Amino acid sequence: MKSSVVAVDKNLKEQISHGNYAFPVDVHSEVFQAEGTGAPSYFVCHWHPESELMIVLSGSMRYQVNETVYDIKEGEGLFINSNCLHMGTAVSEQASTLSVIFHPRFLYGYEDSLIREKYISPILDSAAFSAYPLKSENRDASRIIPGLLLQCMHLYEEKNLAWELHVKASLLSCWGALFSVFTEKGTDRKTTARSREAAGKAKSILEFIRNHYTQKISLADIAGAAALSTGECGRICKRLLHQTPFEYLNAYRVEQSIPDLLKKDLSITEIALKHGFSGSSYYAETFKSVKGITPSAFRRSLISGS
């Protein structure tokens, strides 16, 4: 599978700037397609301090936010809270999405404002509200999609007189609808604490893997990095990543090895050893299980297509 480019640091924090300090808003669309078309079919697990509102414009997508999976079809959307791990995959042959990513301070203004204390912080601080599906059957959510998000896109693209004010007004309306849902839904303190702790442990696990994937590492090493038992490490990975720690490790090794397949001076064995595999046979076996093709055949397809 080809991923959408999401630059992350060692803690999986996205490094792309969403707007700037003066106007911390980014509106963008993206197209995801099935495997083998050349377009990305998914985006990798990451997080950012901004909140995100997205809508599926066509097709269908599957998102995971912390531990929960959401199937989002055309005309539906998803709210993703600040600092939450999330990833997404195209379910249909082709899917297009629109995302509005904004820092909450854009809405609340100064640090001690009533808006922040009364309406923004309660949602930001609730791990039980890490995400919320925007479905048409939900009255408050239907206020957000598709009208307000599409309005943000048009304002952002056209940049007519006072467009920044109108973008802020649209996002405040979105947040008001979310707050209505949040107030009715309430919060579960046990779920909040459990989700926050699990997400933190997952970040530690993934940070360790990204820093040490080229080395020979054991399950005990991975678990130890997050101060977990091997059993609990496996359970957290299955809940949040839908993979075992070693499935994620090997998939990550495979993805990191792909740029080297373009280098004709490196042998398959050299690439395998460079990226933490014990040898070319295990690398080929793992690569095929992840990509459905051997690294040699994948290399030929890359070179012939370049």
PDB file of N, CA and C in Angstrom, residues 261 294-306:
ATOM      1  N   LEU A 261      15.248   0.533  -2.430  1.00  0.00           N
ATOM      2  CA  LEU A 261      15.033  -0.340  -3.574  1.00  0.00           C
ATOM      3  C   LEU A 261      15.256   0.406  -4.894  1.00  0.00           C
ATOM      4  N   THR A 294       7.115  -9.521  -4.084  1.00  0.00           N
ATOM      5  CA  THR A 294       8.472  -9.644  -3.544  1.00  0.00           C
ATOM      6  C   THR A 294       9.222  -8.322  -3.703  1.00  0.00           C
ATOM      7  N   PRO A 295      10.243  -8.078  -2.877  1.00  0.00           N
ATOM      8  CA  PRO A 295      11.013  -6.830  -3.028  1.00  0.00           C
ATOM      9  C   PRO A 295      11.692  -6.715  -4.388  1.00  0.00           C
ATOM     10  N   SER A 296      12.126  -7.839  -4.953  1.00  0.00           N
ATOM     11  CA  SER A 296      12.765  -7.790  -6.278  1.00  0.00           C
ATOM     12  C   SER A 296      11.775  -7.347  -7.346  1.00  0.00           C
ATOM     13  N   ALA A 297      10.563  -7.914  -7.302  1.00  0.00           N
ATOM     14  CA  ALA A 297       9.542  -7.525  -8.281  1.00  0.00           C
ATOM     15  C   ALA A 297       9.104  -6.082  -8.051  1.00  0.00           C
ATOM     16  N   PHE A 298       9.019  -5.693  -6.789  1.00  0.00           N
ATOM     17  CA  PHE A 298       8.644  -4.314  -6.464  1.00  0.00           C
ATOM     18  C   PHE A 298       9.702  -3.346  -6.983  1.00  0.00           C
ATOM     19  N   ARG A 299      10.970  -3.731  -6.820  1.00  0.00           N
ATOM     20  CA  ARG A 299      12.085  -2.902  -7.320  1.00  0.00           C
ATOM     21  C   ARG A 299      11.985  -2.732  -8.830  1.00  0.00           C
ATOM     22  N   ARG A 300      11.719  -3.823  -9.546  1.00  0.00           N
ATOM     23  CA  ARG A 300      11.597  -3.733 -10.998  1.00  0.00           C
ATOM     24  C   ARG A 300      10.474  -2.801 -11.409  1.00  0.00           C
ATOM     25  N   SER A 301       9.347  -2.859 -10.662  1.00  0.00           N
ATOM     26  CA  SER A 301       8.210  -2.001 -11.003  1.00  0.00           C
ATOM     27  C   SER A 301       8.535  -0.541 -10.730  1.00  0.00           C
ATOM     28  N   LEU A 302       9.298  -0.274  -9.657  1.00  0.00           N
ATOM     29  CA  LEU A 302       9.681   1.091  -9.345  1.00  0.00           C
ATOM     30  C   LEU A 302      10.610   1.663 -10.408  1.00  0.00           C
ATOM     31  N   ILE A 303      11.599   0.865 -10.787  1.00  0.00           N
ATOM     32  CA  ILE A 303      12.600   1.329 -11.747  1.00  0.00           C
ATOM     33  C   ILE A 303      11.998   1.505 -13.132  1.00  0.00           C
ATOM     34  N   SER A 304      11.133   0.566 -13.534  1.00  0.00           N
ATOM     35  CA  SER A 304      10.519   0.670 -14.859  1.00  0.00           C
ATOM     36  C   SER A 304       9.541   1.826 -14.944  1.00  0.00           C
ATOM     37  N   GLY A 305       8.963   2.188 -13.781  1.00  0.00           N
ATOM     38  CA  GLY A 305       7.988   3.280 -13.779  1.00  0.00           C
ATOM     39  C   GLY A 305       8.596   4.639 -13.568  1.00  0.00           C
ATOM     40  N   SER A 306       9.906   4.667 -13.268  1.00  0.00           N
ATOM     41  CA  SER A 306      10.540   5.966 -12.985  1.00  0.00           C
ATOM     42  C   SER A 306      11.021   6.645 -14.249  1.00  0.00           C
TER      43      SER A 306
END
